Coordinates of C-alpha atoms in Angstrom, one line a residue:
X1249 CA -15.4 9.4 -26.2
X1250 CA -14.2 7.1 -27.6
X1251 CA -14.8 8.9 -31.2
X1252 CA -12.6 11.4 -29.9
X1253 CA -9.8 8.2 -30.2
X1254 CA -9.2 8.3 -32.8
X1255 CA -6.2 11.2 -32.5
X1256 CA -4.5 9.3 -29.7
X1257 CA -3.9 6.4 -32.1
X1258 CA 0.3 6.8 -32.1
X1259 CA -0.4 7.3 -27.6
X1260 CA -2.6 4.1 -27.4
X1261 CA -0.2 2.0 -30.2
X1262 CA 3.0 3.0 -27.2
X1263 CA 0.2 2.3 -24.1
X1264 CA -1.5 -0.9 -25.5
X1265 CA 2.8 -2.2 -26.4
X1266 CA 3.8 -0.5 -22.2
X1267 CA 0.6 -2.8 -20.4
X1268 CA 0.3 -6.3 -22.8
X1269 CA 4.0 -6.8 -21.8
X1270 CA 3.3 -6.8 -18.4
X1271 CA -0.2 -9.3 -19.4
X1272 CA 1.9 -11.5 -20.5
X1273 CA 2.7 -13.0 -16.9
X1274 CA 2.0 -15.1 -14.0
X1275 CA 2.7 -13.2 -10.2
X1276 CA 2.8 -14.4 -6.9
X1277 CA 3.3 -10.9 -5.2
X1278 CA 1.6 -10.8 -1.9
X1279 CA 1.7 -7.1 -1.0
X1280 CA -0.6 -6.0 1.7
X1281 CA -3.9 -4.3 0.7
X1282 CA -4.3 -0.6 1.6
X1283 CA -4.5 0.9 4.7
X1284 CA -7.6 2.6 5.7
X1285 CA -7.0 6.3 4.8
X1286 CA -7.8 8.9 7.8
X1287 CA -8.9 12.0 5.9
X1288 CA -12.6 11.8 5.4
X1289 CA -12.8 14.2 4.0
X1290 CA -11.2 11.9 0.8
X1291 CA -13.7 9.3 1.6
X1292 CA -16.7 8.3 -1.2
X1293 CA -19.7 6.6 -0.5
X1294 CA -19.3 2.4 -0.8
X1295 CA -21.7 0.0 -2.4
X1296 CA -22.0 -2.8 -3.3
X1297 CA -24.4 -4.7 -6.2
X1298 CA -24.9 -7.9 -6.7
X1299 CA -27.4 -10.8 -8.2
X1300 CA -29.2 -11.7 -5.1
X1301 CA -30.5 -8.8 -2.4
X1302 CA -29.6 -11.5 0.8
X1303 CA -25.8 -11.8 -0.8
X1304 CA -25.2 -7.2 -1.3
X1305 CA -27.0 -7.4 2.5
X1306 CA -24.6 -9.0 3.7
X1307 CA -21.4 -7.6 1.1
X1308 CA -22.8 -3.6 3.1
X1309 CA -22.7 -5.1 6.8
X1310 CA -19.4 -6.0 6.4
X1311 CA -19.0 -2.5 4.5
X1312 CA -20.8 -1.5 8.0
X1313 CA -18.8 -4.0 10.6
X1314 CA -15.1 -1.7 8.9
X1315 CA -14.4 -4.3 5.8
X1316 CA -13.1 -3.0 2.7
X1317 CA -14.3 -3.7 -0.5
X1318 CA -12.5 -7.4 -0.7
X1319 CA -13.9 -8.6 3.0
X1320 CA -17.2 -7.3 0.7
X1321 CA -16.7 -9.0 -2.3
X1322 CA -16.5 -12.1 0.1
X1323 CA -18.8 -12.0 1.9
X1324 CA -21.3 -11.0 -1.3
X1325 CA -20.4 -14.6 -3.5
X1326 CA -19.7 -17.2 -0.8
X1327 CA -23.8 -15.3 -0.3
X1328 CA -24.9 -16.5 -3.8
X1329 CA -23.4 -19.6 -3.6
X1330 CA -25.6 -20.4 -1.1
X1331 CA -28.6 -19.2 -2.2
X1332 CA -27.8 -18.6 -5.6
X1333 CA -27.1 -22.3 -6.1
X1334 CA -27.7 -22.3 -10.0
X1335 CA -25.3 -19.7 -10.3
X1336 CA -21.8 -20.2 -8.3
X1337 CA -20.9 -21.8 -5.2
X1338 CA -17.7 -23.1 -3.9
X1339 CA -18.0 -26.2 -5.8
X1340 CA -17.7 -23.7 -8.4
X1341 CA -15.6 -20.7 -9.1
X1342 CA -14.1 -18.2 -11.4
X1343 CA -12.3 -14.5 -11.6
X1344 CA -11.4 -11.4 -9.7
X1345 CA -9.8 -8.5 -10.7
X1346 CA -8.9 -5.7 -7.5
X1347 CA -8.6 -1.9 -7.3
X1348 CA -6.2 -0.8 -4.4
X1349 CA -6.8 2.4 -4.5
X1350 CA -3.7 3.8 -2.1
X1351 CA -1.2 1.8 -4.7
X1352 CA -3.1 3.4 -7.2
X1353 CA -2.7 -1.0 -8.8
X1354 CA -4.3 -3.5 -9.8
X1355 CA -4.2 -7.3 -9.2
X1356 CA -6.8 -10.2 -10.9
X1357 CA -7.0 -13.7 -8.8
X1358 CA -7.8 -16.3 -11.9
X1359 CA -9.7 -19.8 -9.8
X1360 CA -11.1 -20.9 -12.0
X1361 CA -11.2 -24.7 -11.7
X1362 CA -8.9 -27.2 -12.5
X1363 CA -8.5 -30.7 -14.8
X1364 CA -8.2 -33.7 -12.2
X1365 CA -4.7 -35.2 -12.8
X1366 CA -6.5 -38.4 -14.4
X1367 CA -7.6 -36.4 -17.3
X1368 CA -6.5 -35.8 -20.3
X1369 CA -7.6 -34.9 -24.2
X1370 CA -10.0 -37.9 -25.5
X1371 CA -11.0 -38.1 -21.4
X1372 CA -14.9 -38.0 -22.6
X1373 CA -14.1 -39.8 -25.4
X1374 CA -15.9 -43.6 -26.0
X1375 CA -14.9 -46.3 -27.4
X1376 CA -16.1 -45.4 -30.9
X1377 CA -14.0 -42.1 -30.7
X1378 CA -17.3 -40.1 -29.4
X1379 CA -18.5 -37.8 -27.4
X1380 CA -19.7 -39.1 -24.1
X1381 CA -22.4 -36.1 -23.5
X1382 CA -23.6 -37.2 -20.7
X1383 CA -20.2 -37.8 -18.7
X1384 CA -18.8 -34.1 -19.7
X1385 CA -21.7 -32.4 -18.6
X1386 CA -23.9 -34.3 -15.5
X1387 CA -21.7 -35.8 -12.2
X1388 CA -18.8 -35.7 -10.9
X1389 CA -17.0 -36.9 -13.8
X1390 CA -17.5 -33.8 -15.5
X1391 CA -16.7 -31.3 -12.8
X1392 CA -13.2 -30.0 -12.5
X1393 CA -11.1 -28.9 -8.8
X1394 CA -13.5 -26.7 -7.5
X1395 CA -10.8 -22.2 -7.4
X1396 CA -13.6 -20.4 -5.1
X1397 CA -13.0 -21.5 -1.5
X1398 CA -8.8 -21.3 -2.4
X1399 CA -10.4 -17.6 -3.4
X1400 CA -11.3 -16.5 -0.8
X1401 CA -9.3 -17.5 1.9
X1402 CA -6.5 -16.4 -0.4
X1403 CA -8.1 -13.0 -0.7
X1404 CA -8.9 -13.3 2.9
X1405 CA -5.2 -13.3 3.7
X1406 CA -3.7 -10.8 1.9
X1407 CA -5.3 -7.8 1.0
X1408 CA -9.5 -8.1 4.0
X1409 CA -9.1 -6.5 6.8
X1410 CA -11.3 -9.4 8.7
X1411 CA -11.1 -13.2 9.0
X1412 CA -12.8 -14.9 7.1
X1413 CA -14.8 -16.4 10.2
X1414 CA -16.7 -12.7 10.0
X1415 CA -16.9 -12.7 6.0
X1416 CA -18.4 -15.9 5.6
X1417 CA -21.1 -15.1 8.6
X1418 CA -23.7 -14.2 6.5
X1419 CA -23.2 -17.2 4.0
X1420 CA -23.2 -20.1 7.1
X1421 CA -26.3 -18.1 8.5
X1422 CA -28.3 -18.2 5.3
X1423 CA -27.4 -21.8 4.9
X1424 CA -28.1 -23.0 8.2
X1425 CA -31.6 -21.0 8.2
X1426 CA -32.3 -21.6 4.9
X1427 CA -33.3 -19.2 2.2
X1428 CA -36.7 -19.0 -0.2
X1429 CA -37.4 -20.3 -2.9
X1430 CA -38.7 -17.5 -5.9
X1431 CA -39.4 -17.4 -9.1
X1432 CA -35.5 -16.9 -10.1
X1433 CA -35.0 -20.8 -8.5
X1434 CA -37.5 -22.2 -10.5
X1435 CA -37.6 -21.0 -13.8
X1436 CA -33.4 -21.9 -13.7
X1437 CA -34.1 -25.3 -11.0
X1438 CA -36.6 -25.8 -15.1
X1439 CA -33.6 -27.3 -16.6
X1440 CA -31.5 -29.5 -15.0
X1441 CA -34.4 -30.7 -12.5
X1442 CA -34.4 -34.6 -14.5
X1443 CA -30.7 -34.8 -14.1
X1444 CA -31.0 -33.1 -10.1
X1445 CA -33.5 -36.3 -10.1
X1446 CA -30.5 -38.8 -10.8
X1447 CA -28.5 -37.6 -7.7
X1448 CA -30.2 -38.6 -4.6
X1449 CA -27.9 -35.8 -2.3
X1450 CA -29.6 -32.4 -4.7
X1451 CA -32.7 -34.1 -5.3
X1452 CA -32.4 -33.9 -1.2
X1453 CA -31.9 -30.8 -0.8
X1454 CA -33.0 -28.3 -4.0
X1455 CA -36.3 -30.3 -4.7
X1456 CA -40.0 -30.4 -3.1
X1457 CA -40.3 -34.3 -3.1
X1458 CA -38.4 -34.6 -6.0
X1459 CA -40.0 -31.8 -7.6
X1460 CA -39.3 -28.4 -8.2
X1461 CA -40.4 -26.6 -4.9
X1462 CA -43.2 -23.9 -4.6
X1463 CA -42.6 -20.8 -4.2
X1464 CA -41.6 -19.9 -0.5
X1465 CA -40.4 -23.3 0.2
X1466 CA -37.5 -22.9 2.5
X1467 CA -33.8 -24.5 0.7
X1468 CA -31.4 -25.5 4.2
X1469 CA -28.7 -26.8 4.2
X1470 CA -26.2 -27.5 6.9
X1471 CA -24.3 -29.4 5.6
X1472 CA -23.2 -26.6 3.2
X1473 CA -22.9 -24.4 6.9
X1474 CA -20.9 -27.4 8.4
X1475 CA -18.4 -26.7 5.3
X1476 CA -18.3 -23.3 4.7
X1477 CA -17.3 -23.0 9.1
X1478 CA -14.4 -25.5 8.3
X1479 CA -13.5 -23.4 5.3
X1480 CA -13.9 -20.2 7.5
X1481 CA -11.5 -21.5 10.7
X1482 CA -8.8 -23.2 9.1
X1483 CA -8.8 -21.3 5.0
X1484 CA -6.9 -23.6 2.8
X1485 CA -6.9 -26.6 4.3
X1486 CA -10.7 -26.7 5.7
X1487 CA -11.6 -27.0 2.1
X1488 CA -8.5 -29.3 0.6
X1489 CA -7.6 -31.3 3.3
X1490 CA -8.9 -33.0 6.0
X1491 CA -12.0 -33.8 6.9
X1492 CA -14.4 -31.6 3.8
X1493 CA -11.3 -32.9 1.0
X1494 CA -11.7 -36.4 2.8
X1495 CA -15.5 -36.9 1.5
X1496 CA -15.6 -34.9 -2.0
X1497 CA -13.3 -37.7 -2.7
X1498 CA -15.2 -40.3 -1.7
X1499 CA -18.3 -39.8 -3.0
X1500 CA -17.3 -37.9 -6.0
X1501 CA -15.0 -41.4 -6.8
X1502 CA -18.3 -43.3 -6.2
X1503 CA -20.4 -41.3 -8.3
X1504 CA -17.5 -42.5 -11.0
X1505 CA -15.3 -39.1 -10.6
X1506 CA -11.1 -39.5 -10.8
X1507 CA -10.3 -37.3 -8.6
X1508 CA -7.5 -37.4 -6.1
X1509 CA -6.2 -35.8 -2.5
X1510 CA -3.2 -34.2 -4.9
X1511 CA -5.8 -32.5 -7.2
X1512 CA -7.6 -30.7 -4.6
X1513 CA -4.4 -30.3 -1.4
X1514 CA -2.5 -28.7 -4.9
X1515 CA -5.0 -26.0 -6.0
X1516 CA -3.7 -23.1 -5.5
X1517 CA -5.1 -19.1 -7.3
X1518 CA -2.8 -17.9 -9.7
X1519 CA -2.5 -13.5 -9.8
X1520 CA -1.8 -12.8 -13.2
X1521 CA -2.0 -9.0 -14.5
X1522 CA -4.9 -8.6 -15.4
X1523 CA -5.3 -6.8 -19.2
X1524 CA -4.6 -2.8 -19.0
X1525 CA -5.6 -0.5 -22.0
X1526 CA -4.7 3.5 -22.3
X1527 CA -6.6 5.4 -24.6
X1528 CA -5.7 8.9 -23.4
X1529 CA -6.8 9.2 -20.5
X1530 CA -8.7 6.6 -19.9
X1531 CA -8.4 3.7 -18.5
X1532 CA -9.8 -0.5 -19.8
X1533 CA -9.2 -3.5 -16.9
X1534 CA -9.7 -6.3 -17.6
X1535 CA -9.9 -10.2 -17.5
X1536 CA -6.6 -11.9 -19.0
X1537 CA -6.6 -15.3 -20.5
X1538 CA -7.3 -18.0 -19.4
X1539 CA -10.7 -16.1 -19.7
X1540 CA -11.4 -14.5 -23.1
X1541 CA -13.3 -11.5 -22.0
X1542 CA -10.3 -9.3 -21.7
X1543 CA -9.4 -9.6 -25.0
X1544 CA -12.2 -9.3 -26.7
X1545 CA -14.2 -6.2 -25.5
X1546 CA -10.7 -4.1 -25.5
X1547 CA -9.9 -5.7 -29.8
X1548 CA -13.8 -4.1 -30.4
X1549 CA -12.4 -1.5 -29.0
X1550 CA -10.0 -0.7 -30.9
X1551 CA -11.9 -1.5 -34.3
X1552 CA -14.5 1.1 -33.1
X1553 CA -11.3 3.4 -32.6
X1554 CA -11.7 3.6 -36.5
X1555 CA -15.5 4.8 -36.4
X1556 CA -17.5 7.5 -35.2
X1557 CA -19.4 5.1 -34.7
X1558 CA -22.1 7.0 -32.4
X1559 CA -23.3 9.1 -34.9
X1560 CA -24.1 6.1 -37.5
X1561 CA -28.3 5.9 -37.9
X1562 CA -29.6 2.5 -35.0
X1563 CA -29.5 -0.6 -38.3
X1564 CA -25.6 1.4 -39.4
X1565 CA -24.7 1.6 -36.2
X1566 CA -25.8 -2.5 -35.1
X1567 CA -24.0 -3.7 -38.3
X1568 CA -20.2 -1.7 -37.3
X1569 CA -21.2 -3.4 -33.6
X1570 CA -21.5 -6.5 -35.2
X1571 CA -19.3 -6.7 -37.0
X1572 CA -16.6 -6.2 -34.4
X1573 CA -18.4 -8.2 -32.1
X1574 CA -17.6 -11.0 -35.0
X1575 CA -14.1 -10.8 -35.5
X1576 CA -13.1 -10.3 -32.1
X1577 CA -14.6 -13.9 -31.2
X1578 CA -13.3 -15.0 -34.2
X1579 CA -10.1 -14.2 -32.8
X1580 CA -11.6 -15.9 -29.3
X1581 CA -12.2 -19.4 -31.7
X1582 CA -8.1 -19.9 -33.3
X1583 CA -5.6 -17.9 -30.5
X1584 CA -6.9 -18.3 -27.2
X1585 CA -7.2 -21.0 -23.8
X1586 CA -5.1 -21.4 -20.5
X1587 CA -2.0 -19.3 -20.8
X1588 CA -0.1 -21.9 -18.9
X1589 CA -0.4 -24.5 -21.2
X1590 CA -1.2 -22.8 -25.3
X1591 CA 1.0 -19.7 -26.4
X1592 CA -1.6 -16.8 -26.7
X1593 CA -0.3 -14.0 -28.8
X1594 CA -1.9 -11.2 -26.6
X1595 CA 0.7 -8.2 -27.7
X1596 CA -0.3 -8.9 -31.4
X1597 CA -4.0 -9.3 -30.9
X1598 CA -4.1 -6.2 -29.1
X1599 CA -1.9 -4.5 -31.1
X1600 CA -3.0 -1.2 -33.4
X1601 CA -2.1 -3.2 -36.1
X1602 CA -4.7 -6.0 -36.3
X1603 CA -7.6 -3.9 -35.3
X1604 CA -6.2 -1.7 -38.0
X1605 CA -6.4 -5.0 -40.8
X1606 CA -10.0 -5.8 -39.7
X1607 CA -11.2 -2.8 -39.5
X1608 CA -9.8 -3.1 -43.5
X1609 CA -12.6 -6.2 -44.2
X1610 CA -15.0 -4.6 -42.5
X1611 CA -18.0 -3.9 -44.9
X1612 CA -21.3 -0.8 -43.9
X1613 CA -22.9 -2.1 -47.2
X1614 CA -23.2 -5.5 -46.2
X1615 CA -22.2 -8.5 -43.4
X1616 CA -19.5 -10.5 -43.5
X1617 CA -20.2 -13.9 -44.4
X1618 CA -18.2 -15.0 -40.8
X1619 CA -17.2 -17.9 -42.4
X1620 CA -14.5 -16.3 -45.1
X1621 CA -12.8 -15.0 -42.7
X1622 CA -11.5 -19.2 -42.3
X1623 CA -10.7 -19.5 -38.6
X1624 CA -11.8 -22.4 -35.9
X1625 CA -15.1 -22.2 -35.2
X1626 CA -15.7 -20.5 -31.5
X1627 CA -16.6 -22.7 -27.9
X1628 CA -17.6 -21.4 -24.6
X1629 CA -18.2 -22.3 -21.1
X1630 CA -22.0 -22.1 -19.4
X1631 CA -24.6 -19.5 -19.7
X1632 CA -25.7 -19.7 -16.2
X1633 CA -23.3 -17.6 -13.3
X1634 CA -23.3 -14.5 -11.1
X1635 CA -21.4 -10.9 -11.1
X1636 CA -21.0 -8.5 -8.1
X1637 CA -19.5 -5.2 -7.9
X1638 CA -18.2 -3.1 -4.6
X1639 CA -16.7 -0.3 -4.0
X1640 CA -15.8 0.9 -0.7
X1641 CA -15.1 4.7 1.3
X1642 CA -11.3 4.6 0.0
X1643 CA -12.7 4.0 -3.5
X1644 CA -11.0 0.0 -3.8
X1645 CA -13.0 -1.8 -6.7
X1646 CA -13.9 -5.2 -7.3
X1647 CA -15.1 -6.8 -9.8
X1648 CA -15.9 -10.7 -9.7
X1649 CA -17.8 -12.9 -11.7
X1650 CA -18.1 -15.9 -10.6
X1651 CA -20.0 -19.9 -12.0
X1652 CA -19.8 -23.4 -11.9
X1653 CA -21.3 -23.5 -15.9
X1654 CA -24.7 -25.0 -16.7
X1655 CA -27.6 -24.3 -14.2
X1656 CA -26.9 -25.7 -10.9
X1657 CA -23.5 -27.2 -12.0
X1658 CA -22.5 -30.8 -13.1
X1659 CA -26.0 -31.6 -10.0
X1660 CA -24.2 -33.5 -8.3
X1661 CA -24.3 -32.7 -4.2
X1662 CA -21.1 -34.3 -3.2
X1663 CA -23.0 -35.9 0.4
X1664 CA -22.2 -34.7 3.8
X1665 CA -20.4 -32.3 2.1
X1666 CA -23.1 -29.7 1.3
X1667 CA -21.0 -28.6 -1.9
X1668 CA -22.8 -28.7 -5.8
X1669 CA -20.1 -29.1 -8.0
X1670 CA -19.3 -27.2 -11.1
X1671 CA -19.4 -29.2 -14.8
X1672 CA -16.8 -26.5 -15.7
X1673 CA -15.2 -29.6 -17.3
X1674 CA -16.9 -29.2 -20.2
X1675 CA -15.8 -26.4 -20.8
X1676 CA -12.8 -27.3 -22.7
X1677 CA -12.9 -28.6 -26.1
X1678 CA -13.7 -32.5 -25.4
X1679 CA -12.8 -33.2 -29.1
X1680 CA -11.5 -30.7 -31.1
X1681 CA -14.1 -29.7 -34.2
X1682 CA -16.8 -32.2 -31.7
X1683 CA -19.2 -28.9 -30.5
X1684 CA -19.5 -29.0 -26.4
X1685 CA -23.3 -28.4 -24.9
X1686 CA -24.5 -25.8 -26.6
X1687 CA -23.8 -26.4 -29.8
X1688 CA -20.7 -24.9 -30.0
X1689 CA -16.9 -26.3 -31.3
X1690 CA -13.9 -26.0 -29.9
X1691 CA -9.5 -26.0 -30.9
X1692 CA -6.7 -27.6 -29.4
X1693 CA -5.5 -25.0 -27.4
X1694 CA -8.0 -25.2 -25.4
X1695 CA -8.1 -29.2 -25.6
X1696 CA -8.0 -30.9 -22.1
X1697 CA -4.9 -31.5 -19.9
X1698 CA -4.0 -32.4 -16.2
X1699 CA -3.8 -29.2 -13.8
X1700 CA -5.8 -26.6 -17.0
X1701 CA -7.9 -24.6 -16.7
X1702 CA -11.2 -24.3 -19.3
X1703 CA -11.1 -21.3 -21.2
X1704 CA -13.7 -18.9 -20.5
X1705 CA -15.9 -15.9 -21.1
X1706 CA -16.0 -14.2 -17.9
X1707 CA -15.4 -10.7 -18.1
X1708 CA -14.9 -8.5 -14.7
X1709 CA -14.3 -5.4 -15.8
X1710 CA -13.4 -1.5 -14.2
X1711 CA -13.3 1.6 -16.5
X1712 CA -11.0 4.4 -14.5
X1713 CA -10.2 7.7 -15.5
X1714 CA -9.7 11.2 -13.3
X1715 CA -12.7 12.6 -14.0
X1716 CA -15.5 8.4 -12.9
X1717 CA -14.3 5.1 -13.0
X1718 CA -17.1 1.9 -13.4
X1719 CA -16.9 -1.4 -12.7
X1720 CA -19.0 -4.0 -14.7
X1721 CA -19.8 -7.2 -15.3
X1722 CA -22.3 -10.1 -15.9
X1723 CA -23.0 -14.7 -16.3
X1724 CA -24.5 -15.7 -19.7
X1725 CA -21.7 -17.3 -21.0
X1726 CA -21.0 -17.0 -24.5
X1727 CA -23.1 -14.1 -24.9
X1728 CA -20.7 -12.6 -21.5
X1729 CA -18.7 -10.4 -23.4
X1730 CA -20.8 -8.7 -26.2
X1731 CA -22.8 -7.9 -23.0
X1732 CA -19.9 -6.0 -21.6
X1733 CA -19.0 -4.3 -24.4
X1734 CA -22.8 -3.2 -25.0
X1735 CA -22.1 -1.5 -21.0
X1736 CA -19.2 0.2 -21.6
X1737 CA -20.3 1.9 -24.9
X1738 CA -23.1 3.2 -23.0
X1739 CA -20.5 4.7 -20.4
X1740 CA -18.2 6.0 -22.5
X1741 CA -21.4 8.2 -24.3
X1742 CA -22.1 8.4 -20.5
X1743 CA -25.2 6.9 -20.3
X1744 CA -25.8 6.8 -15.9
X1745 CA -25.7 3.6 -14.6
X1746 CA -28.9 2.4 -15.4
X1747 CA -28.9 2.5 -18.7
X1748 CA -26.3 -0.2 -18.9
X1749 CA -27.8 -2.6 -16.8
X1750 CA -31.0 -1.9 -19.2
X1751 CA -29.6 -1.6 -22.5
X1752 CA -32.1 -3.9 -24.9
X1753 CA -29.2 -7.0 -25.9
X1754 CA -27.9 -8.2 -28.9
X1755 CA -25.6 -10.8 -29.6
X1756 CA -22.9 -12.5 -32.3
X1757 CA -19.6 -14.3 -31.6
X1758 CA -17.9 -15.4 -34.8
X1759 CA -19.8 -19.1 -35.2
X1760 CA -23.2 -19.3 -35.4
X1761 CA -23.1 -16.8 -38.8
X1762 CA -26.4 -14.6 -36.6
X1763 CA -27.1 -12.2 -35.0
X1764 CA -28.9 -13.6 -31.5
X1765 CA -30.8 -11.0 -30.1
X1766 CA -32.9 -10.4 -26.9
X1767 CA -37.1 -10.5 -28.0
X1768 CA -37.6 -6.5 -28.0
X1769 CA -33.8 -5.1 -29.1
X1770 CA -35.0 -4.2 -32.7
X1771 CA -38.2 -3.5 -35.0
X1772 CA -39.8 -4.2 -37.4
X1773 CA -38.0 -2.1 -39.6
X1774 CA -34.9 -2.7 -38.2
X1775 CA -35.2 -6.4 -38.2
X1776 CA -35.8 -5.2 -42.1
X1777 CA -33.0 -4.1 -42.9
X1778 CA -30.1 -5.7 -40.9
X1779 CA -31.7 -8.6 -42.7
X1780 CA -31.1 -6.4 -46.5
X1781 CA -27.2 -6.0 -45.1
X1782 CA -27.2 -10.1 -45.1
X1783 CA -27.7 -10.4 -41.4
X1784 CA -29.1 -13.6 -40.5
X1785 CA -31.8 -13.1 -36.4
X1786 CA -32.0 -15.4 -34.6
X1787 CA -34.2 -14.2 -31.7
X1788 CA -33.8 -16.5 -28.5
X1789 CA -37.0 -15.8 -27.1
X1790 CA -36.0 -14.5 -23.4
X1791 CA -34.1 -12.0 -21.6
X1792 CA -30.9 -12.9 -21.4
X1793 CA -27.8 -12.0 -18.8
X1794 CA -27.5 -10.3 -15.1
X1795 CA -25.1 -7.7 -14.6
X1796 CA -24.4 -5.4 -11.4
X1797 CA -22.2 -2.0 -12.1
X1798 CA -21.0 0.5 -10.2
X1799 CA -20.7 4.5 -11.3
X1800 CA -18.3 6.7 -8.9
X1801 CA -18.1 10.0 -10.3
X1802 CA -15.5 11.5 -9.1
X1803 CA -15.1 15.2 -9.7
X1804 CA -18.8 15.2 -7.8
X1805 CA -18.0 12.4 -5.1
X1806 CA -20.9 10.7 -6.5
X1807 CA -21.6 7.3 -6.5
X1808 CA -24.7 5.9 -7.9
X1809 CA -25.5 2.0 -8.6
X1810 CA -27.8 -0.2 -10.3
X1811 CA -28.7 -3.5 -11.0
X1812 CA -30.0 -6.1 -14.4
X1813 CA -33.8 -5.4 -14.0
X1814 CA -34.0 -8.8 -15.7
X1815 CA -32.6 -10.9 -12.0
X1816 CA -34.0 -10.4 -8.6
X1817 CA -30.3 -8.2 -8.4
X1818 CA -30.1 -5.4 -5.8
X1819 CA -27.7 -2.7 -5.9
X1820 CA -27.3 -0.2 -2.9
X1821 CA -25.1 3.3 -2.1
X1822 CA -23.5 2.3 1.4
X1823 CA -23.7 6.6 2.7
X1824 CA -21.2 8.1 4.3
X1825 CA -20.9 7.9 8.2

């Protein structure tokens, strides 16, 4: 499909210019969500895809109860925060991309965490000017002000049809009754075991006698159930003010954090215009800053627009995809940050001229050394996150990516609340030029400032056309963007949704200058050929990512959904009633 785009560059330039004018501003328009269709002939099968079967079922139950896609997404996200405590939760934040079928309109809800007012550019530097890595990633000092509770309240109030008391009910029950430990839980817990042991409340909840629990052990979170209940009954104030907020502040300060009552009370989500780029009849809709994902994804597609890439053999195609990744990630490192604090040149980055200039530097016969492109070293966020995709019977869609950064976030749970806090402050550049928890380096555009939102790679995406609509996204830190890119290319080649989520993965992020890949992505001959082109290869030693995707074929009114086979997720299509 993209090969034909070469004939449409004039249209692309016009469309990019128009849509990017919209992307530069935030909005606070709270138009009512769609009115349910009474025309049963226009109804389509609904579907939910998420990283855990219990969360998927929670969403399906809400759809069956008359909820719309937003209601279902709230139920899924809340459940994931309970049964996937290593991935997300009300102690974290995320990005929500919504599509209103009745208005043919997209909305983007930025529920990213914010730096507390006490934070500043040198917040994590010691007396010698060195980054205190422990303080930046462990305990409440590493936590930004959570955005997830505000997202639930905002989405329910403005775009849902059911009250939070109903959409959060499944998560509340799961927190109170408990869920069974599985091997995935045990695996992620291994990354943060020693840190969880440092905080008695976290150890009490998530460990079994201070050790990794056995498969089948029940994790119960009654305090979290109470906090979710307060949020369900009182909305925003149930978390950010009153008894829950007071307990959070007491525990955060007692353990070395710097939150204030105003930090919590003043937190609000921001509605931003999503990035929208038209390629003929095809529209790509994705995340704007402070996500870097949408810009990088569209830049890569713009560069591919200059090639008939589908016809290339495996090695030249991998080489080309690597080179466009390299250049998009280079721009990510140089220019991106919170648009409310940093001027992000969105129009320049997504213009056809930028793609054309980058393409001139691509040599199909050899790899480009990243440092020859100059610019900043890259920085990115956490490697464990979660994603959900939902479509309802009216064709309304939600693509949401949620995170607490590292597995189990900061590893700190505020006693009396059940809230496991994020460590998203490490997504800032603690010191420009110094590496974060992943050995990656940031720049001034992403320096810490009070109230600022850290740069993210979360890339919830919808690809829409008169014939089909695709909803996709994934966790995976810096690899999120390349995974969504590769998944989107599968869709653009007409492959089934199962192929998007299961295709072998590789990644290049400008620096370190190497192709990272899953163990079985390349054959021995392909590895040798890529190395002959000058690429360094790094087998990461494990599968990565956990994509959740939905495809609606409008011509046949058929919906298909798939959960990444690398995870424990479940995707299910709900037939028409």
